[in-house]
mmCIF file of C-alpha atoms in Angstrom:
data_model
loop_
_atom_site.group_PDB
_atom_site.id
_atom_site.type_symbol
_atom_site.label_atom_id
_atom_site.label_comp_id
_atom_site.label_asym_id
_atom_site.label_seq_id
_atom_site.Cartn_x
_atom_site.Cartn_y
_atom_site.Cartn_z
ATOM 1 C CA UNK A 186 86.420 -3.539 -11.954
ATOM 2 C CA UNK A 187 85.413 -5.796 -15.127
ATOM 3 C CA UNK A 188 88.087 -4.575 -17.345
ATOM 4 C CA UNK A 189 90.598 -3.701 -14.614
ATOM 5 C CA UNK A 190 91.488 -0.324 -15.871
ATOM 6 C CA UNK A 191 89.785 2.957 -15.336
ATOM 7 C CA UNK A 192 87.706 3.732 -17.924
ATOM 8 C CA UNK A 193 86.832 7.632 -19.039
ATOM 9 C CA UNK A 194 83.268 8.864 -20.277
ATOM 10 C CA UNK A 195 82.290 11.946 -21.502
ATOM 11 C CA UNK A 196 78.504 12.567 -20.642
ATOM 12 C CA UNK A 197 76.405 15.121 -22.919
ATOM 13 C CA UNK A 198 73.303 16.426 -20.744
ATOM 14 C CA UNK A 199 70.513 17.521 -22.592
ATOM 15 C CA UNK A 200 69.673 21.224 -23.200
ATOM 16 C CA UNK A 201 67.783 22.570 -20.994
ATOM 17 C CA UNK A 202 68.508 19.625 -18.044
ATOM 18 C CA UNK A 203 66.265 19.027 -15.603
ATOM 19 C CA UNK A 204 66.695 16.329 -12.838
ATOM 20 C CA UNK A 205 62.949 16.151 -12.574
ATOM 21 C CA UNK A 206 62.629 14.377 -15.584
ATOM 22 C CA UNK A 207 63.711 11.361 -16.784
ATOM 23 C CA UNK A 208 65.792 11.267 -20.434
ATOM 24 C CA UNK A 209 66.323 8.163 -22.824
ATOM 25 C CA UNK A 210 69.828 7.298 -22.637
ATOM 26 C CA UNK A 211 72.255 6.837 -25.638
ATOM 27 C CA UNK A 212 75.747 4.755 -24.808
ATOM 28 C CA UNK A 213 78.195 5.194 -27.438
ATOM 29 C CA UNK A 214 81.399 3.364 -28.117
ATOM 30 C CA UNK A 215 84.783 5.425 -28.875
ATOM 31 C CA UNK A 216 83.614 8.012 -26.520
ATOM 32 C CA UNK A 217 87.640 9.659 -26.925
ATOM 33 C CA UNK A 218 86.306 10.770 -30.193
ATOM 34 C CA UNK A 219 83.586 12.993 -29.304
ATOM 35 C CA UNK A 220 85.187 16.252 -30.614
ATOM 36 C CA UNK A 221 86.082 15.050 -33.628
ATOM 37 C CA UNK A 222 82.857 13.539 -34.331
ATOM 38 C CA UNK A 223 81.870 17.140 -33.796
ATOM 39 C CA UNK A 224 79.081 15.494 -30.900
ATOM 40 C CA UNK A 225 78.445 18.766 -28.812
ATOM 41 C CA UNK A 226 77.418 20.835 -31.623
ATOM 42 C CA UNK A 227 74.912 18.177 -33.822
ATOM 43 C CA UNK A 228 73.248 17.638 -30.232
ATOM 44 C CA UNK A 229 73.093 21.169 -29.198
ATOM 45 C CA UNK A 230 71.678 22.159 -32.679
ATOM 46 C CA UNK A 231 69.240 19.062 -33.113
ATOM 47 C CA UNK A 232 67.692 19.949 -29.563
ATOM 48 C CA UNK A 233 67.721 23.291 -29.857
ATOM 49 C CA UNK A 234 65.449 22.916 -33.133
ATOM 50 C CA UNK A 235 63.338 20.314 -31.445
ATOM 51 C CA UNK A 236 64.618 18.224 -33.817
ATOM 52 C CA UNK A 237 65.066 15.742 -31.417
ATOM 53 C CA UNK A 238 63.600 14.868 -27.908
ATOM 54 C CA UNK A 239 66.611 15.601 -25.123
ATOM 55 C CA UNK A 240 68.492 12.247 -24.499
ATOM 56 C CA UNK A 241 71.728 11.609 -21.988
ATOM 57 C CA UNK A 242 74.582 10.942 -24.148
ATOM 58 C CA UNK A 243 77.467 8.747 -22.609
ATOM 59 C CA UNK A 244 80.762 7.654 -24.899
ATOM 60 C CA UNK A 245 82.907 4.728 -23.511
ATOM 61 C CA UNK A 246 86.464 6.036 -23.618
ATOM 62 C CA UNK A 247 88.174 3.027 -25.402
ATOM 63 C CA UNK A 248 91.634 1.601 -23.786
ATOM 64 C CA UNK A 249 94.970 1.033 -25.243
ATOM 65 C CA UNK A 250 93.747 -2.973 -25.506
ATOM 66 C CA UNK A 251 90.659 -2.048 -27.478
ATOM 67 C CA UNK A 252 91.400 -4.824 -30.310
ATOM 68 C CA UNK A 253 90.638 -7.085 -26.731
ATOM 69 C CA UNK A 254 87.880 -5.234 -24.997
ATOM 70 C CA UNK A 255 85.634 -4.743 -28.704
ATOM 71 C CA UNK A 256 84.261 -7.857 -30.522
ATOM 72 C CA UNK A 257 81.595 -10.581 -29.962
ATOM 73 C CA UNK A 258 81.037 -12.124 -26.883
ATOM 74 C CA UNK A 259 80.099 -15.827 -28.503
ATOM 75 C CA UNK A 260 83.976 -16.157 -29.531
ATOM 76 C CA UNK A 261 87.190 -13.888 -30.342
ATOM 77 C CA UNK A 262 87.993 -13.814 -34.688
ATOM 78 C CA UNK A 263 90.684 -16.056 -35.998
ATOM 79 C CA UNK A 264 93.200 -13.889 -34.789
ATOM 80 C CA UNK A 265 92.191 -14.227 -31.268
ATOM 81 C CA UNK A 266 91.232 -10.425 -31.123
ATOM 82 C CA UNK A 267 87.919 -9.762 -28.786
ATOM 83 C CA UNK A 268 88.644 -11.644 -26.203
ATOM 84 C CA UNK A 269 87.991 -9.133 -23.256
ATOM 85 C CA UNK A 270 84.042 -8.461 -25.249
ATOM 86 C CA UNK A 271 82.585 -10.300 -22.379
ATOM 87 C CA UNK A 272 84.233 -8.162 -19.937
ATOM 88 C CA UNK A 273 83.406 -5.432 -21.796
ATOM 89 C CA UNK A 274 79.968 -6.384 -21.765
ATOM 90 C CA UNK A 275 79.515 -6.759 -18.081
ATOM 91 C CA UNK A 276 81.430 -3.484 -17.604
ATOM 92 C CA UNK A 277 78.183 -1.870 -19.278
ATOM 93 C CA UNK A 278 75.724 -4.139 -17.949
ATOM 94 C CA UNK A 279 77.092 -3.865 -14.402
ATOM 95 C CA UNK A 280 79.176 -1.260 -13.273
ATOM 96 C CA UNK A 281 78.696 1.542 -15.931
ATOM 97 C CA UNK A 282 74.223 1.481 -15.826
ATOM 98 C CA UNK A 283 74.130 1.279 -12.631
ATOM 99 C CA UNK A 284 76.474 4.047 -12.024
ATOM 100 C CA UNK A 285 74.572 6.423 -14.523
ATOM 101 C CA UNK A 286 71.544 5.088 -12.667
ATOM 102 C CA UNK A 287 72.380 6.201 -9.548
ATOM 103 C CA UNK A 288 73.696 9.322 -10.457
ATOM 104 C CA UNK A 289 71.557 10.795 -13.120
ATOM 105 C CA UNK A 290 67.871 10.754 -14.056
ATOM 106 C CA UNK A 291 67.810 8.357 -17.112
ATOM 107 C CA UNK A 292 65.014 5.489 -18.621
ATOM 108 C CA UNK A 293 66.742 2.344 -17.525
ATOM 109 C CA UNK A 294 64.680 0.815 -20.248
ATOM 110 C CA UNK A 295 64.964 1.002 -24.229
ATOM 111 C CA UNK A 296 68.646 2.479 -23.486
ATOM 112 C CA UNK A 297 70.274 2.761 -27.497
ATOM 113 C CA UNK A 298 73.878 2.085 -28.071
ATOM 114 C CA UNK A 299 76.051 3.191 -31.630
ATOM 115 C CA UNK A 300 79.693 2.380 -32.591
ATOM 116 C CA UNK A 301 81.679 3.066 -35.074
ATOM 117 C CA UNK A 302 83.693 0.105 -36.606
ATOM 118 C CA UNK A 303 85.024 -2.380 -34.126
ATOM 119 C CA UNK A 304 83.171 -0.111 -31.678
ATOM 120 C CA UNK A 305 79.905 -0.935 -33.728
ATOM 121 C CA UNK A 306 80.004 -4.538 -33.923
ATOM 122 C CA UNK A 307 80.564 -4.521 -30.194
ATOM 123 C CA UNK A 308 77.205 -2.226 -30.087
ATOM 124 C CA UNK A 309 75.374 -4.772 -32.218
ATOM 125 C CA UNK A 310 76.787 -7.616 -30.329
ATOM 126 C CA UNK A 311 75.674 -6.192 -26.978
ATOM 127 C CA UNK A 312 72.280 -5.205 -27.880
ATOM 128 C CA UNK A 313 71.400 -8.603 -29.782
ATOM 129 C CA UNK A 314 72.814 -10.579 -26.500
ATOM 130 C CA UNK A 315 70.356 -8.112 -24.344
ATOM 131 C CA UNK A 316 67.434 -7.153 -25.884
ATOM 132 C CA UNK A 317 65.920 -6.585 -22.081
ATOM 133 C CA UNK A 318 68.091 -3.810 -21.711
ATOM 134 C CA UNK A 319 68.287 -2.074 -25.094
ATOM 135 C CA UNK A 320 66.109 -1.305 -27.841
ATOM 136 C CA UNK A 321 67.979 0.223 -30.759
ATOM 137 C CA UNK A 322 71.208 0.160 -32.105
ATOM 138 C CA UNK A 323 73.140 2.504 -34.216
ATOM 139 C CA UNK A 324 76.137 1.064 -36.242
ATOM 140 C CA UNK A 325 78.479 3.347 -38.458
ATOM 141 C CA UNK A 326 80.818 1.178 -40.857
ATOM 142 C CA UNK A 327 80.705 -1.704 -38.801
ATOM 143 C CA UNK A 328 83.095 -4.576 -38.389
ATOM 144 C CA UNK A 329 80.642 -6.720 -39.826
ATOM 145 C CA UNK A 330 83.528 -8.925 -41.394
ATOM 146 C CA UNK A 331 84.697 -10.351 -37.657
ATOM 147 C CA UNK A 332 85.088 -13.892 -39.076
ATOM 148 C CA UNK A 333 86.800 -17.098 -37.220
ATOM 149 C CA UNK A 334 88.485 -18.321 -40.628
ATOM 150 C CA UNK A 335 91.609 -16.326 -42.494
ATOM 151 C CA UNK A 336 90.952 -15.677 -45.298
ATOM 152 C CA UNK A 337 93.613 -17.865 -46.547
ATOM 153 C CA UNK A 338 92.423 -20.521 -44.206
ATOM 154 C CA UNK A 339 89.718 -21.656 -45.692
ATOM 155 C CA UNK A 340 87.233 -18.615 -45.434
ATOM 156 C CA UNK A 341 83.775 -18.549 -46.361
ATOM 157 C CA UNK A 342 80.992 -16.194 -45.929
ATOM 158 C CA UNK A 343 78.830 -18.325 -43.704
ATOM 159 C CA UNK A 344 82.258 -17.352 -41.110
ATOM 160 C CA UNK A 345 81.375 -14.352 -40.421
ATOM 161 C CA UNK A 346 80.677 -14.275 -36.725
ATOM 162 C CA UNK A 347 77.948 -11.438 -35.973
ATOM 163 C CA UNK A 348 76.073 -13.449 -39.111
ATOM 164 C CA UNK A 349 76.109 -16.766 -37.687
ATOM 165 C CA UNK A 350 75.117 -15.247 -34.297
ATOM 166 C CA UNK A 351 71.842 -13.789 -35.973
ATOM 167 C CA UNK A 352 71.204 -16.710 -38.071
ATOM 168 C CA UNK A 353 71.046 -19.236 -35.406
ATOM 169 C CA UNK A 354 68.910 -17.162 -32.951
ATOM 170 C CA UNK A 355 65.674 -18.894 -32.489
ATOM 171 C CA UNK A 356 63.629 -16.171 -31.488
ATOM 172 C CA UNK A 357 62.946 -12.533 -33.090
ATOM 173 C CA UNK A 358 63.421 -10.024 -30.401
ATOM 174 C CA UNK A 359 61.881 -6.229 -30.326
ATOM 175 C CA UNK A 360 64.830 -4.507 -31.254
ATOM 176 C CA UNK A 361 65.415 -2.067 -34.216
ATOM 177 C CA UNK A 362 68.357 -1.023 -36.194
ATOM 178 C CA UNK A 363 70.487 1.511 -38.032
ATOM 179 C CA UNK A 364 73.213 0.558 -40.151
ATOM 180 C CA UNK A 365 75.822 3.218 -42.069
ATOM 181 C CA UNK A 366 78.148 2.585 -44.327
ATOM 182 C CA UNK A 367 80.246 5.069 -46.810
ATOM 183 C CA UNK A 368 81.122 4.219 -50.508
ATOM 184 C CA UNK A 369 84.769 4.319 -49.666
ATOM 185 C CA UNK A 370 84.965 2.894 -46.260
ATOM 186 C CA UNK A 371 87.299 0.403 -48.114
ATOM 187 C CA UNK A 372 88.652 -1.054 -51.176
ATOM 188 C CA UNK A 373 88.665 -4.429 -50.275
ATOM 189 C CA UNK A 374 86.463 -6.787 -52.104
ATOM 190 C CA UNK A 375 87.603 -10.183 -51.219
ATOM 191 C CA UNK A 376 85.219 -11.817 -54.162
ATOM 192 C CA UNK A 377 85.495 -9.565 -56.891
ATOM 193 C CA UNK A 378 82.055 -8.620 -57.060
ATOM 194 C CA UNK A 379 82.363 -4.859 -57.539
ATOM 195 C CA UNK A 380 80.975 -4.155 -54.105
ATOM 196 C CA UNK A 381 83.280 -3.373 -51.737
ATOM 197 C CA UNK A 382 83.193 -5.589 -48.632
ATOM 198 C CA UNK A 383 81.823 -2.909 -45.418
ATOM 199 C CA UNK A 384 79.170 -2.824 -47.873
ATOM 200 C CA UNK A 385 78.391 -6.021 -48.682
ATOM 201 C CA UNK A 386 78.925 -7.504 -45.064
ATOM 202 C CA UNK A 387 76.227 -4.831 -44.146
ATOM 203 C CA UNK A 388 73.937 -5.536 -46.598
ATOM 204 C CA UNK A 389 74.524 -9.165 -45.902
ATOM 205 C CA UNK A 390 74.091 -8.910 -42.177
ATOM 206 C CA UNK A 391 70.574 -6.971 -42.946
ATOM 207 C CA UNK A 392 69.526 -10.092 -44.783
ATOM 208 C CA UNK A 393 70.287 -12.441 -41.723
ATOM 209 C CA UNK A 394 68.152 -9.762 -39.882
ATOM 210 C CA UNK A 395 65.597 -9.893 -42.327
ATOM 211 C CA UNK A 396 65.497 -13.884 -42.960
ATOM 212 C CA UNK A 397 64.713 -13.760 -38.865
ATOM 213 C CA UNK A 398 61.662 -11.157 -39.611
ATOM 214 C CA UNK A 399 62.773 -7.706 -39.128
ATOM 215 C CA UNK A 400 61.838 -5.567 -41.353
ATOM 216 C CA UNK A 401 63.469 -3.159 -44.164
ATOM 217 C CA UNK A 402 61.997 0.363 -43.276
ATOM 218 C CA UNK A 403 60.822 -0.512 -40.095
ATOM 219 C CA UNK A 404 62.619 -2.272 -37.691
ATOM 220 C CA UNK A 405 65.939 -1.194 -40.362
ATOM 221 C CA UNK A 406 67.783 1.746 -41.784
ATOM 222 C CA UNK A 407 70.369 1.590 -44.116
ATOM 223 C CA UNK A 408 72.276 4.914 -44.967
ATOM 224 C CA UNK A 409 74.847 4.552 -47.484
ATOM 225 C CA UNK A 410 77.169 7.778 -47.376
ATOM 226 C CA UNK A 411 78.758 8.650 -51.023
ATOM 227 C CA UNK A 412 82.198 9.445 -50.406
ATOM 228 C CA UNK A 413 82.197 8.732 -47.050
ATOM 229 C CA UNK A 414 85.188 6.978 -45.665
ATOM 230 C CA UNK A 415 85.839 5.372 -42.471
ATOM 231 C CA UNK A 416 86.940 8.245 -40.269
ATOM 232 C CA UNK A 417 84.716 10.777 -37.802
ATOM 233 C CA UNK A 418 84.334 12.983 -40.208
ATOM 234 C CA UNK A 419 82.337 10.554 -42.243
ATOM 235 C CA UNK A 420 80.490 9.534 -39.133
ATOM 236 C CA UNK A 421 79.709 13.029 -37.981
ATOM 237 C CA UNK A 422 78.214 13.756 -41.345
ATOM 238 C CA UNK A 423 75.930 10.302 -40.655
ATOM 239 C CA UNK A 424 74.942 11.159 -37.220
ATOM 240 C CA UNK A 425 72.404 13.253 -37.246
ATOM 241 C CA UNK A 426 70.364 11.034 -39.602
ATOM 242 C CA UNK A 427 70.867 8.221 -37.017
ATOM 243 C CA UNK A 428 69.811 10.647 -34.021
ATOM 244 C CA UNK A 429 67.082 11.707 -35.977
ATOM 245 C CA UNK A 430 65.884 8.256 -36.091
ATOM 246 C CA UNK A 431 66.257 7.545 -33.102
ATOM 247 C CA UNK A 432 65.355 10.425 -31.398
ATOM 248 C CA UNK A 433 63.424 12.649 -33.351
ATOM 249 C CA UNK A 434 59.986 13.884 -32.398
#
């Protein structure tokens, strides 16, 4: 309806399902890339191990527009990409919750939603703008750099959209987060720091977090993958750290 296209999930049910109870629920961009993210097996093996409490897993399938549907509500980049977030957002808020609500057992509180590059930011960007809705947020190698200056048009740092989002907030909201990135998601370093720039828009968007009082350690986890790179396989690796947090018993 919001996006006007039909839009696939894949839902994971817990081991052991039982309609009697309720389970938290985990949305997760990118859904098409379950198998290759390897998602059936690290959930199977963390809840068979009791590794982790069982949890309703649900990826978004994205479209062939998703440069459109993923970004940040506030405003597209400078290249006008993100400009169907908004519907994006409502899609989740509206049509896809209330769907999983009606049709499976889940905790329509403290719901958790991950991403994976665009997919992440889009994560971040929807739990930040909803904090009544969701409590966590897991982003792998995040498109933290979503700016609304070129980089040959001027650019600064303080352009970075999901930054400037965080730093003018006026309020600190309960929400905690988990941020990956791998040590060669890129090899871009726009100011010749040495540090490439996933990294340090990461790092940098932690600060923001941090400046508004959330916490290193507490409300924030940083895993830095060596080697990893921005593909599945590096995610899959990541992802049972990041279920483990927020998840595990």
């Amino acid at each position: 309806m919001f996006l006007h296209r039909e839009v696939l999930i894949s839902i994971r049910l817990p081991v052991h399902y039982n309609e009697a109870r309720q389970y938290p629920l985990l949305l997760i961009n990118d859904g098409q890339d379950f198998e290759a993210l390897r998602m059936n097996h690290i959930l199977t093996d963390l809840q068979i191990n009791e590794t982790i409490q069982p949890v309703i897993v649900v990826g978004i399938h994205a479209g062939t527009d998703r440069l459109q549907e993923y970004g940040t509500v506030c405003k597209p980049d400078y290249a006008h990409r993100g400009s169907k977030a908004g519907a994006t957002t409502d899609f989740v808020l509206k049509e896809l919750l209330s769907f999983l609500n009606e049709n499976y057992p889940i905790e329509t509180q403290n719901i958790t939603y991950a991403g994976f590059s665009l997919g992440g930011l889009m994560a971040l960007d929807m739990v930040w703008n909803h904090s009544d809705v969701f409590s966590k947020t897991g982003i792998f190698s995040g498109a933290l750099w979503w700016r609304q200056k070129a980089l040959d048009a001027g650019y600064r740092d303080i352009d970075r959209i999901m930054h400037e989002q965080i730093r003018n907030s006026q309020t600190k909201q309960d929400l905690r987060f988990w941020f990956q990135t791998g040590t060669n998601d890129e090899t871009d370093d726009r100011d010749h720091d040495g540090i490439i720039d996933s990294i340090q828009d990461t790092l940098e968007c932690i600060a923001e977090l941090e400046r508004k009082g959330f916490a290193w350690g507490k409300d924030i986890n940083y895993c830095e993958t060596i080697g990893g790179e921005h593909n599945p396989e590096t995610w899959s690796r990541a992802m049972p750290d990041f279920l483990i947090w927020a998840f595990g018993k």
